[in-house]
Tab-separated table of C-alpha atoms in Angstrom:
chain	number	residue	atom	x	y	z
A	984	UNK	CA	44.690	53.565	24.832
A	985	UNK	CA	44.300	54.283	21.268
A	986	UNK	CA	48.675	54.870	21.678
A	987	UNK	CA	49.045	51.608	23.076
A	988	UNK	CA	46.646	49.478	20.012
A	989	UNK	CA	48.836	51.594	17.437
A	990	UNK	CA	52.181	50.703	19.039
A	991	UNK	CA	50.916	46.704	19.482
A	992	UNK	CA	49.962	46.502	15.731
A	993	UNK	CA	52.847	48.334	14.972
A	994	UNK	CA	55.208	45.838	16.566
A	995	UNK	CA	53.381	43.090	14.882
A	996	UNK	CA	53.462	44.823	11.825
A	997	UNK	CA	56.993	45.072	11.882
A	998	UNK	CA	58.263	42.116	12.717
A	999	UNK	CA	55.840	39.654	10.962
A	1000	UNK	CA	57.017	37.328	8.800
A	1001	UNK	CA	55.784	34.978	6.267
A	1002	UNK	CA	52.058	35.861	5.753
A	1003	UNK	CA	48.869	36.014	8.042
A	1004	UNK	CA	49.244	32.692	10.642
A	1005	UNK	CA	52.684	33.925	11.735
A	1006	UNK	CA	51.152	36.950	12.884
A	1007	UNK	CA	48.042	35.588	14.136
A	1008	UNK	CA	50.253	34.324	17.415
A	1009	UNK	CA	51.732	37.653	17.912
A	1010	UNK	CA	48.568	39.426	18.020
A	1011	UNK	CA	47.391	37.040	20.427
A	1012	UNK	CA	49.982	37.299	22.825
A	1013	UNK	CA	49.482	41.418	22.864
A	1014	UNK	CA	45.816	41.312	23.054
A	1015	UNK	CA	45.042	38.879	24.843
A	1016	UNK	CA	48.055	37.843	27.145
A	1017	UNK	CA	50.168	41.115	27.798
A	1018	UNK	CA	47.126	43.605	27.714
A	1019	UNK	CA	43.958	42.158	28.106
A	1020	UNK	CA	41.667	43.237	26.148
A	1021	UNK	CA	39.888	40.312	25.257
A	1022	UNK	CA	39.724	36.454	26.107
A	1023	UNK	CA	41.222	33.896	24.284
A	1024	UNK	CA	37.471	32.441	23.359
A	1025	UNK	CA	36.664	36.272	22.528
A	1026	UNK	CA	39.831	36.371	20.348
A	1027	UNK	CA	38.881	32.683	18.670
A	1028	UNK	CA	35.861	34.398	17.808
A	1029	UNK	CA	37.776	36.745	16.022
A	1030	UNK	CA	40.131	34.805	14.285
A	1031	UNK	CA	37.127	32.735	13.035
A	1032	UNK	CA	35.222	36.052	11.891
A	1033	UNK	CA	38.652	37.246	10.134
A	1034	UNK	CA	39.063	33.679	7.815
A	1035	UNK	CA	35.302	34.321	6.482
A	1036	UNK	CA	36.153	37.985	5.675
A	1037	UNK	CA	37.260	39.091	3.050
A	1038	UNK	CA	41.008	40.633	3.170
A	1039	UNK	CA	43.978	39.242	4.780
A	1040	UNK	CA	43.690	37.043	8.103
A	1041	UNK	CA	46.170	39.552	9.843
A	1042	UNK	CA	45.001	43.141	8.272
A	1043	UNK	CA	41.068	41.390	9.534
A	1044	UNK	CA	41.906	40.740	12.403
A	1045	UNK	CA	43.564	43.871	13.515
A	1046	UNK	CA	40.644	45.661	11.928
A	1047	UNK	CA	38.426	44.102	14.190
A	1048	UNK	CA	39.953	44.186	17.705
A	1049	UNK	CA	40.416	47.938	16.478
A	1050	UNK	CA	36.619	47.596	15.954
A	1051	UNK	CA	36.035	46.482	19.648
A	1052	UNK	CA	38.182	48.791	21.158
A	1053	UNK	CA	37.352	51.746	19.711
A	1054	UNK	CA	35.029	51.750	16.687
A	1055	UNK	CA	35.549	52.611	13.390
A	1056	UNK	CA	38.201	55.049	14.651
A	1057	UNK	CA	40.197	52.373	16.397
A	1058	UNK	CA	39.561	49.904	13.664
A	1059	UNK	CA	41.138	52.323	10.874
A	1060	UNK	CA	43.803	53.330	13.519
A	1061	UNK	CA	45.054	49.643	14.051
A	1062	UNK	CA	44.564	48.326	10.424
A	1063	UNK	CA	46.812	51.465	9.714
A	1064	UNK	CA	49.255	50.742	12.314
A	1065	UNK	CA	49.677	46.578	11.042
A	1066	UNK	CA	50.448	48.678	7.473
A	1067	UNK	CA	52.951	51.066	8.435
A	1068	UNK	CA	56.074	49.678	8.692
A	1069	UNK	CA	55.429	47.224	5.260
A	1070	UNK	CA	54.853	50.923	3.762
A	1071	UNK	CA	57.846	52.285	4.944
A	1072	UNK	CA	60.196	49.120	4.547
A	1073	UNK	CA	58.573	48.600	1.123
A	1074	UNK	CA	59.453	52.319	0.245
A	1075	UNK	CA	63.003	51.720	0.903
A	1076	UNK	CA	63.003	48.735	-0.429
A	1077	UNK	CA	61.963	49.458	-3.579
A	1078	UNK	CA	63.639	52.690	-4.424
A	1079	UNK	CA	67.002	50.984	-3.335
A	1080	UNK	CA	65.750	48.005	-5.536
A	1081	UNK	CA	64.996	49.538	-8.372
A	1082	UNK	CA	68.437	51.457	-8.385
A	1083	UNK	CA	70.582	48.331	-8.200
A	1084	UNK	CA	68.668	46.188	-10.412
A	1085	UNK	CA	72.371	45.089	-11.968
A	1086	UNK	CA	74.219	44.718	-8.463
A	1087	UNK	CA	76.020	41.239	-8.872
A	1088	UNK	CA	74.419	40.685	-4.873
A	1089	UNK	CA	70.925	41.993	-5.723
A	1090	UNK	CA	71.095	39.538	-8.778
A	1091	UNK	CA	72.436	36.303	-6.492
A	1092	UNK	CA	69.936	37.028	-4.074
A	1093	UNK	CA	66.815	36.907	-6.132
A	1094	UNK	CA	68.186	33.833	-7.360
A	1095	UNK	CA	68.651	32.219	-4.078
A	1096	UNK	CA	65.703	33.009	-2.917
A	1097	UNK	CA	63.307	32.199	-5.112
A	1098	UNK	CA	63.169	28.691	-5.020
A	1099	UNK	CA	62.569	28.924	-1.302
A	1100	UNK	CA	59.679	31.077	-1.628
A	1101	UNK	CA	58.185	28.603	-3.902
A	1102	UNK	CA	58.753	25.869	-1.162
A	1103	UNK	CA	57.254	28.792	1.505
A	1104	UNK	CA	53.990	29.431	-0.483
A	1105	UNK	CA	53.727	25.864	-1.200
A	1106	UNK	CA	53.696	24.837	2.499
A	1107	UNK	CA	51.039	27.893	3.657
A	1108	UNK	CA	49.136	25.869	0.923
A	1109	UNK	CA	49.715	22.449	2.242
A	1110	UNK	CA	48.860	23.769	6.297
A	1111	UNK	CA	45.695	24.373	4.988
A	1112	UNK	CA	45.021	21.381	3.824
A	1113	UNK	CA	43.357	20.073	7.734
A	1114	UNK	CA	40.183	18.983	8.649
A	1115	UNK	CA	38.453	22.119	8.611
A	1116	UNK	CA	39.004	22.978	5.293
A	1117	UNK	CA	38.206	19.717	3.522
A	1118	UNK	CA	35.502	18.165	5.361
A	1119	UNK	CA	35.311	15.261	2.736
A	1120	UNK	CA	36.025	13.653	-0.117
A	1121	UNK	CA	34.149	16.552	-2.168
A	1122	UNK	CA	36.579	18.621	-0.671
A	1123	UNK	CA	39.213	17.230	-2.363
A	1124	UNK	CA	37.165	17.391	-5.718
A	1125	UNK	CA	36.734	20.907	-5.431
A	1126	UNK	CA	40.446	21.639	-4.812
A	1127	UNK	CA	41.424	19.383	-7.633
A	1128	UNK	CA	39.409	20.973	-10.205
A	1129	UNK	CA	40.092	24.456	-9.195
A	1130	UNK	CA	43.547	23.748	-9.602
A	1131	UNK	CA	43.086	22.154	-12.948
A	1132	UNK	CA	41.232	24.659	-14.143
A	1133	UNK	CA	43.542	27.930	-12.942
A	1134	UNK	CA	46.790	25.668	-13.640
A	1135	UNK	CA	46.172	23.929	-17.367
A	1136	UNK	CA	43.114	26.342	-18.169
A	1137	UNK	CA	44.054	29.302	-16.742
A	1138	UNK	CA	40.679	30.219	-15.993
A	1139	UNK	CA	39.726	33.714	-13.363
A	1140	UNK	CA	40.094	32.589	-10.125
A	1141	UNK	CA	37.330	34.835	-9.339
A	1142	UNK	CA	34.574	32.826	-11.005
A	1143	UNK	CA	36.287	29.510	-9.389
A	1144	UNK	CA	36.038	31.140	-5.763
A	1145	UNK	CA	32.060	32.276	-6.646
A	1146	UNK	CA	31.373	28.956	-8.490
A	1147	UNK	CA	32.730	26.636	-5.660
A	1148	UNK	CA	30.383	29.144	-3.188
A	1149	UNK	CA	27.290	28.023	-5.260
A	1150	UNK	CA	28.559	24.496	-5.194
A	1151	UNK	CA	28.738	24.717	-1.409
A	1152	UNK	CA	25.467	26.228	-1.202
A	1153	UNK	CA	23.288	23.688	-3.188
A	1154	UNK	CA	25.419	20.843	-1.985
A	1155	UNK	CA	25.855	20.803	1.802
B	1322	UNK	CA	44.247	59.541	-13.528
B	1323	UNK	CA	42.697	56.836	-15.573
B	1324	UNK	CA	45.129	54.569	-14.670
B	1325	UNK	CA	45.066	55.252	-11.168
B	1326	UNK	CA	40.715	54.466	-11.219
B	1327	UNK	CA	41.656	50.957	-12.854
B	1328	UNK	CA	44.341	50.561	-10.192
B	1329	UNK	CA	42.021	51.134	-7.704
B	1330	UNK	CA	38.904	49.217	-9.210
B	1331	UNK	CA	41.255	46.217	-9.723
B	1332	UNK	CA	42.595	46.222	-6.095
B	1333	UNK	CA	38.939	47.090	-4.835
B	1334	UNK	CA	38.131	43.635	-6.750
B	1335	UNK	CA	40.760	41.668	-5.536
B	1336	UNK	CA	40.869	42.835	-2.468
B	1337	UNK	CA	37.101	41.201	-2.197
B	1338	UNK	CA	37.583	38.469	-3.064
B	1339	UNK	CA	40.893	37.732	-1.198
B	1340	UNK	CA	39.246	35.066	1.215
B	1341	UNK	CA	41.271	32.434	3.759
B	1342	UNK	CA	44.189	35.027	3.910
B	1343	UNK	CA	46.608	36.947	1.234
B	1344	UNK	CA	48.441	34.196	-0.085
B	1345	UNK	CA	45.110	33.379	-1.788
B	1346	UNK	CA	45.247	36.791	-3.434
B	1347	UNK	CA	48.267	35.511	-5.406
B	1348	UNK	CA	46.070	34.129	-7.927
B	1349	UNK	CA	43.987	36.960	-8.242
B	1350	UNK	CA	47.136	39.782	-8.416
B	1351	UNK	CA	48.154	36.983	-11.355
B	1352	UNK	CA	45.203	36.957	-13.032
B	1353	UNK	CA	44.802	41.024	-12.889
B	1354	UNK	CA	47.937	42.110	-13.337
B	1355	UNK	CA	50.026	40.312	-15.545
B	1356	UNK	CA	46.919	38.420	-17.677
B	1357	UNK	CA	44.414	40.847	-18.005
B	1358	UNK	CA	45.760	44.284	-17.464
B	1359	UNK	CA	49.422	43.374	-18.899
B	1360	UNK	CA	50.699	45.720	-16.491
B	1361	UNK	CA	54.095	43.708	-15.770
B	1362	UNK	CA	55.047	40.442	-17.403
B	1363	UNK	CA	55.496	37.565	-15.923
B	1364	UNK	CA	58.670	37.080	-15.565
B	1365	UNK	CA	58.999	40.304	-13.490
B	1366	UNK	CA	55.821	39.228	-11.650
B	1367	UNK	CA	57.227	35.873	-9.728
B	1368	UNK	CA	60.944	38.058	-9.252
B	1369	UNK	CA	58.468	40.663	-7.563
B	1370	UNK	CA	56.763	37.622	-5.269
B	1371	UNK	CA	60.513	36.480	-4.353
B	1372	UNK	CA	60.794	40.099	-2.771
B	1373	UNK	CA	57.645	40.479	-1.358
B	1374	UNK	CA	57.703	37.483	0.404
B	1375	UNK	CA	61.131	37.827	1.590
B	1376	UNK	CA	60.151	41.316	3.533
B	1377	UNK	CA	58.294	41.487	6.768
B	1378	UNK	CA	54.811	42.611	6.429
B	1379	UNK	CA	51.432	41.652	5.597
B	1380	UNK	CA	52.145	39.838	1.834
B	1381	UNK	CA	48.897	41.159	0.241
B	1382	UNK	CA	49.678	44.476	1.453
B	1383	UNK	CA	53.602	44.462	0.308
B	1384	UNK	CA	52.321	42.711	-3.094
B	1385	UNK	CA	49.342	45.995	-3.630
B	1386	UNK	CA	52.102	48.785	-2.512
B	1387	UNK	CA	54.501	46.966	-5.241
B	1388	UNK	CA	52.784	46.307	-8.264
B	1389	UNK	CA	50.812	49.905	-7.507
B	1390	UNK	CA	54.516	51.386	-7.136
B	1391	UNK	CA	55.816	49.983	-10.123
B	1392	UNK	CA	53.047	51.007	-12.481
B	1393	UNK	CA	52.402	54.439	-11.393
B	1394	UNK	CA	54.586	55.633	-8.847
B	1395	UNK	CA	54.032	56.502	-4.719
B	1396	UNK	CA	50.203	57.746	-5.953
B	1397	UNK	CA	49.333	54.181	-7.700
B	1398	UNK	CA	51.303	52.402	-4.522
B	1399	UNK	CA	48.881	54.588	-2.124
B	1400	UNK	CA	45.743	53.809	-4.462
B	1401	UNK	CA	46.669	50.323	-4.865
B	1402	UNK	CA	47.155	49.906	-0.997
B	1403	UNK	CA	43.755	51.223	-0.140
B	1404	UNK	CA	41.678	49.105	-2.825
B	1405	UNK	CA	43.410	46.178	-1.364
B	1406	UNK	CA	42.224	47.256	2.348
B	1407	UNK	CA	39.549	48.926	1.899
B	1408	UNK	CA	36.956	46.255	1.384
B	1409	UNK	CA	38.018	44.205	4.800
B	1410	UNK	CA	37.523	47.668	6.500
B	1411	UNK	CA	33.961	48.133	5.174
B	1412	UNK	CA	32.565	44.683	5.454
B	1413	UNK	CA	34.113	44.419	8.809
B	1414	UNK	CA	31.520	48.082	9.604
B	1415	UNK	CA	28.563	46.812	7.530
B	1416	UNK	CA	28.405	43.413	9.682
B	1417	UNK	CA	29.366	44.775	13.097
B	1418	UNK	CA	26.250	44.975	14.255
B	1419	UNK	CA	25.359	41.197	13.551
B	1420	UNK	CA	29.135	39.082	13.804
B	1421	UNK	CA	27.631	36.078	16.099
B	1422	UNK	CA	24.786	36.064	13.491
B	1423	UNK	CA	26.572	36.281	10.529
B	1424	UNK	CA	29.334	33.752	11.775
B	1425	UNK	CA	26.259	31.080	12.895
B	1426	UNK	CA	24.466	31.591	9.958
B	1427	UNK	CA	23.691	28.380	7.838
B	1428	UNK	CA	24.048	29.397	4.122
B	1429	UNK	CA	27.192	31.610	5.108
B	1430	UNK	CA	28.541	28.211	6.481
B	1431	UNK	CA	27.740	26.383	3.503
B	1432	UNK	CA	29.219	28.632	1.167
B	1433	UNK	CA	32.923	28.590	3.420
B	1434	UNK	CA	32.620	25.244	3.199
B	1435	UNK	CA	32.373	24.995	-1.027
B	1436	UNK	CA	35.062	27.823	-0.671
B	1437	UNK	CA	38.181	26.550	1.393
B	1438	UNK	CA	39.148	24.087	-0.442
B	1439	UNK	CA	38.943	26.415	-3.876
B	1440	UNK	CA	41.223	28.929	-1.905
B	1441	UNK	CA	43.611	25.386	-1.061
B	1442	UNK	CA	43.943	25.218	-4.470
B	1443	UNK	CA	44.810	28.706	-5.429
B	1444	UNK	CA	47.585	28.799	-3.044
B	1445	UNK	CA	49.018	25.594	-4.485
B	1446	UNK	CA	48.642	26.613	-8.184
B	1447	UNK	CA	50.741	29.844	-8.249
B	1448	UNK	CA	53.663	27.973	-6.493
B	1449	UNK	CA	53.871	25.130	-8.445
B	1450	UNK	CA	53.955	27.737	-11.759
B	1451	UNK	CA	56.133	30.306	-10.052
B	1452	UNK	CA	58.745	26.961	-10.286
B	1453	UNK	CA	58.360	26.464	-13.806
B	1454	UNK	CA	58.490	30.062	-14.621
B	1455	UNK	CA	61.649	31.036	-12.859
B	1456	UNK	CA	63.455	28.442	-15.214
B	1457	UNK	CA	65.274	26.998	-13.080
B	1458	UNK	CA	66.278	23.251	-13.976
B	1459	UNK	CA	64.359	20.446	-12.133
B	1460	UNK	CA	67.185	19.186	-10.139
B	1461	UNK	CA	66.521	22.591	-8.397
B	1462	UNK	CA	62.741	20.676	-7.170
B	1463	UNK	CA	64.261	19.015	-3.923
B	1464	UNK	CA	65.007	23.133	-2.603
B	1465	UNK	CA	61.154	23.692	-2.678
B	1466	UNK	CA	60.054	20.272	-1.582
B	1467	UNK	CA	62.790	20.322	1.438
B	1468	UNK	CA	61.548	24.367	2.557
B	1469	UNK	CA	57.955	23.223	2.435
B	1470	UNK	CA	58.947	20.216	4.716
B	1471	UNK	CA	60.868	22.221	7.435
B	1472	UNK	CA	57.735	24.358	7.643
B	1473	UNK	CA	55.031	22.010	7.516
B	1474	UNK	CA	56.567	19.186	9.587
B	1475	UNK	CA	59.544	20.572	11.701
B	1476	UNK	CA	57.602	24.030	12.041
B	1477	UNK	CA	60.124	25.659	11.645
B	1478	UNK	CA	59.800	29.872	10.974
B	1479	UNK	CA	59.585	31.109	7.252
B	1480	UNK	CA	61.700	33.947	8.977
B	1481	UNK	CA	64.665	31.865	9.974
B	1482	UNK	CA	65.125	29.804	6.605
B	1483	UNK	CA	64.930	33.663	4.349
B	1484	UNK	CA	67.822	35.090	7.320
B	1485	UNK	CA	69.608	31.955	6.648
B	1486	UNK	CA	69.007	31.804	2.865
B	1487	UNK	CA	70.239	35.938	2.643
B	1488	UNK	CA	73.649	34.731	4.967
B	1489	UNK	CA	74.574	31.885	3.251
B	1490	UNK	CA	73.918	33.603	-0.513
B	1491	UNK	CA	75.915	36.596	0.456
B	1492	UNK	CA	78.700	34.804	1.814
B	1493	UNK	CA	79.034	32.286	-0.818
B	1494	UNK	CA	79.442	35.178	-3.274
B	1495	UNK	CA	81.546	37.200	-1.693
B	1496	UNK	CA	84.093	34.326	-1.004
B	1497	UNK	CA	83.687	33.298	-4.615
B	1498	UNK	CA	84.792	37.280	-5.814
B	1499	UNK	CA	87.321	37.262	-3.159
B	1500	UNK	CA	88.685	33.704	-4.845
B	1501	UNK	CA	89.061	35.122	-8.387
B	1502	UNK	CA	90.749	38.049	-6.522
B	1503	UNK	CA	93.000	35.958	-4.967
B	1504	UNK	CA	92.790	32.642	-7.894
B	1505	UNK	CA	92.976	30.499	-4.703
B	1506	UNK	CA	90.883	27.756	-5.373
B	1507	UNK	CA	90.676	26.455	-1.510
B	1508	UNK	CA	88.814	28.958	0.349
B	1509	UNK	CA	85.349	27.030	-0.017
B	1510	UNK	CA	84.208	26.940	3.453
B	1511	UNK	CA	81.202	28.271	4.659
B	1512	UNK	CA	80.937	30.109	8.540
B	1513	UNK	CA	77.564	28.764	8.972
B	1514	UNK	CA	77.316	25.159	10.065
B	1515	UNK	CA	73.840	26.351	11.091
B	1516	UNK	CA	71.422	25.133	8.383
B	1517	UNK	CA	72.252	22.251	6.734
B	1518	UNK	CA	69.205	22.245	4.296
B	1519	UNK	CA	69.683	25.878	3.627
B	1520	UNK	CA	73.262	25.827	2.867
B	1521	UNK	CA	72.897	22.926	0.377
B	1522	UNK	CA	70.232	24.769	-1.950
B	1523	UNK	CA	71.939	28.016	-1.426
B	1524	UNK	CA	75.374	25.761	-2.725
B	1525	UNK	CA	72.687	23.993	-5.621
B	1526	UNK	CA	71.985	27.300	-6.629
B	1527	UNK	CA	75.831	29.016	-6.379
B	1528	UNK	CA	77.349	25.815	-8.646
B	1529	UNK	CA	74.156	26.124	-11.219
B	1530	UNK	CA	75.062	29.879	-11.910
B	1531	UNK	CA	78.745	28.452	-12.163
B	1532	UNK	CA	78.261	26.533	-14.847
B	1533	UNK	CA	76.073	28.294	-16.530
């Protein structure tokens, strides 16, 4: 049992791509579809729990079917499993990185690619732009300022996340 | 082992306040890292976010085992990592016992709601700056613009349009060192009449650093 969660996450883990929603499907598919061991309104649940907590959507959510499995136990062993193969690719990764910093390819690469990333972060940005997250026209306040204020003023993003929180609070 | 405590108090904080999923931690790792800390400048810190986000993975987690890597070796990657996941696994224990509750719960509600669209915001701000700061000109805009359209509209995967990205960046170099090899001037053609959008920023990109 405990086998079978580690190899899941470690699948998903492995061959997610491109932040937290990607992954969200795959982790459906194995929990719910291929092994049972939840329902898809228990897993909705879940997915709702893992957007108000803290942490990344995917490294949540694993931690909490973990959770439900198997306690904290299972919840350590699958947020462990999710991180294992980013460790190891990263370790690679990085050591081969930093050895061919100068390699013509290395250099063309990071080039390439960074304008696409830009247009990739962008658009995980503009998916979340739906009616859940801006319920009105304050909405759209809020996410104006905040960017004004962390663009042009460069101000912690930590005191705009806990200031629009109080604004939420007293307004709704 | 000082610097390994602030790597870990600094992950512990950001890793708390990383809500609506890790892009929105890109902000924070900003913030952190490069303004307060002056750990890595900037310029290294959106090259770093081009790898990170090229690799398969969990981003917040790749971003953590990076930055902790590249200030103080494995031990700061393995600190790093577990300020970054530790607070998800501990709030996830304290509010087992109550998750209907605390997911039905009025003022938790109205807070989310004041929240999301703060976390919209700090998704969009890093990307928009990570343009200007990699320098490149702004007839370089429509690669961005054109990604963030296959995604949003076409849906297409983030994974296909990196592969194809990698392919076509490769190739096009290696055909232009094989030209000077050769000083043939005709051997232009690319193998992949896959992705049309792809190939034309990858060629953008190829005749910028040919000029330059």
């Amino acid at each position: 049992m405990f086998l079978k969660l580690f190899w899941s996450f470690f699948k998903i883990g492995l061959f997610g791509f491109g932040g937290g929603y990607g992954m969200i499907s795959m982790i459906q598919f194995d929990v719910v579809d291929k092994n049972g061991w939840m329902t898809n309104s228990e897993f909705a649940d879940i997915l709702a729990l893992s957007q108000m907590t803290p942490g990344p959507i995917s490294i949540n959510c694993a931690t909490y079917i973990g959770y439900n499995q198997g306690g904290i136990i299972g919840a350590i062993f699958t947020t462990f499993a999710l991180c294992l193969p980013t460790i190891l690719l990263m370790a690679i990764v990085i050591t081969w990185l930093f050895k061919n910093k100068e390699n013509h390819y290395v250099k063309a690469l990071l080039s390439s690619l960074n304008p696409i990333v830009v247009g990739l972060i962008f658009s995980a940005g503009v998916l979340m732009m739906n009616k859940e997250n801006f319920v009105g026209f304050e909405s759209v306040i809020v996410c104006t300022i905040v960017f004004v204020a962390t663009f042009f003023f460069k101000v912690n993003p930590i005191y705009l996340i806990i200031m629009s929180g109080i604004f939420g609070y007293f307004y709704y | 082992m000082r610097l390994y405590f602030d790597l870990l108090t600094t992950f512990l904080k950001i890793g708390s306040f990383t809500l609506g999923g890790g892009y929105a931690m890109l902000a924070l790792v900003e913030q952190a890292v490069v303004r307060q800390k002056k750990w890595i400048d900037e310029d290294e810190f959106w090259k770093m976010i081009t790898i990170v986000q090229s690799l398969p993975g969990v981003f917040a987690v790749n971003t953590a085992l990076y930055v902790g890597y590249r200030i103080a070796g494995k031990a700061g990657a393995a600190v790093s990592f577990l300020g970054a996941v530790l607070p998800s696994l501990v709030i996830i224990g304290a509010i087992s016992t109550c998750f209907q509750e605390f997911r039905e719960n009025e003022t938790v509600m109205k807070i989310f709601a004041g929240i999301r669209p703060c976390v919209v915001a700090l998704i969009l701000a890093p990307s928009v700056k990570m343009f200007i700061k990699s320098k490149l000109s702004w007839k370089f805009l429509p690669i961005p613009i054109l990604v963030a359209a296959a995604v949003v509209f076409l849906k297409m995967s983030p994974v296909y349009i990196i592969m194809a990205a990698i392919i076509c960046t490769i190739g096009w170099e290696y055909l232009k060192i094989k030209d000077i090899d050769k000083k043939s001037t005709d051997n232009h053609e690319e193998d992949e009449a896959a992705d049309d959008d792809d190939e034309k920023n990858v060629e953008f990109i190829s005749s910028k650093k040919e000029n330059d």
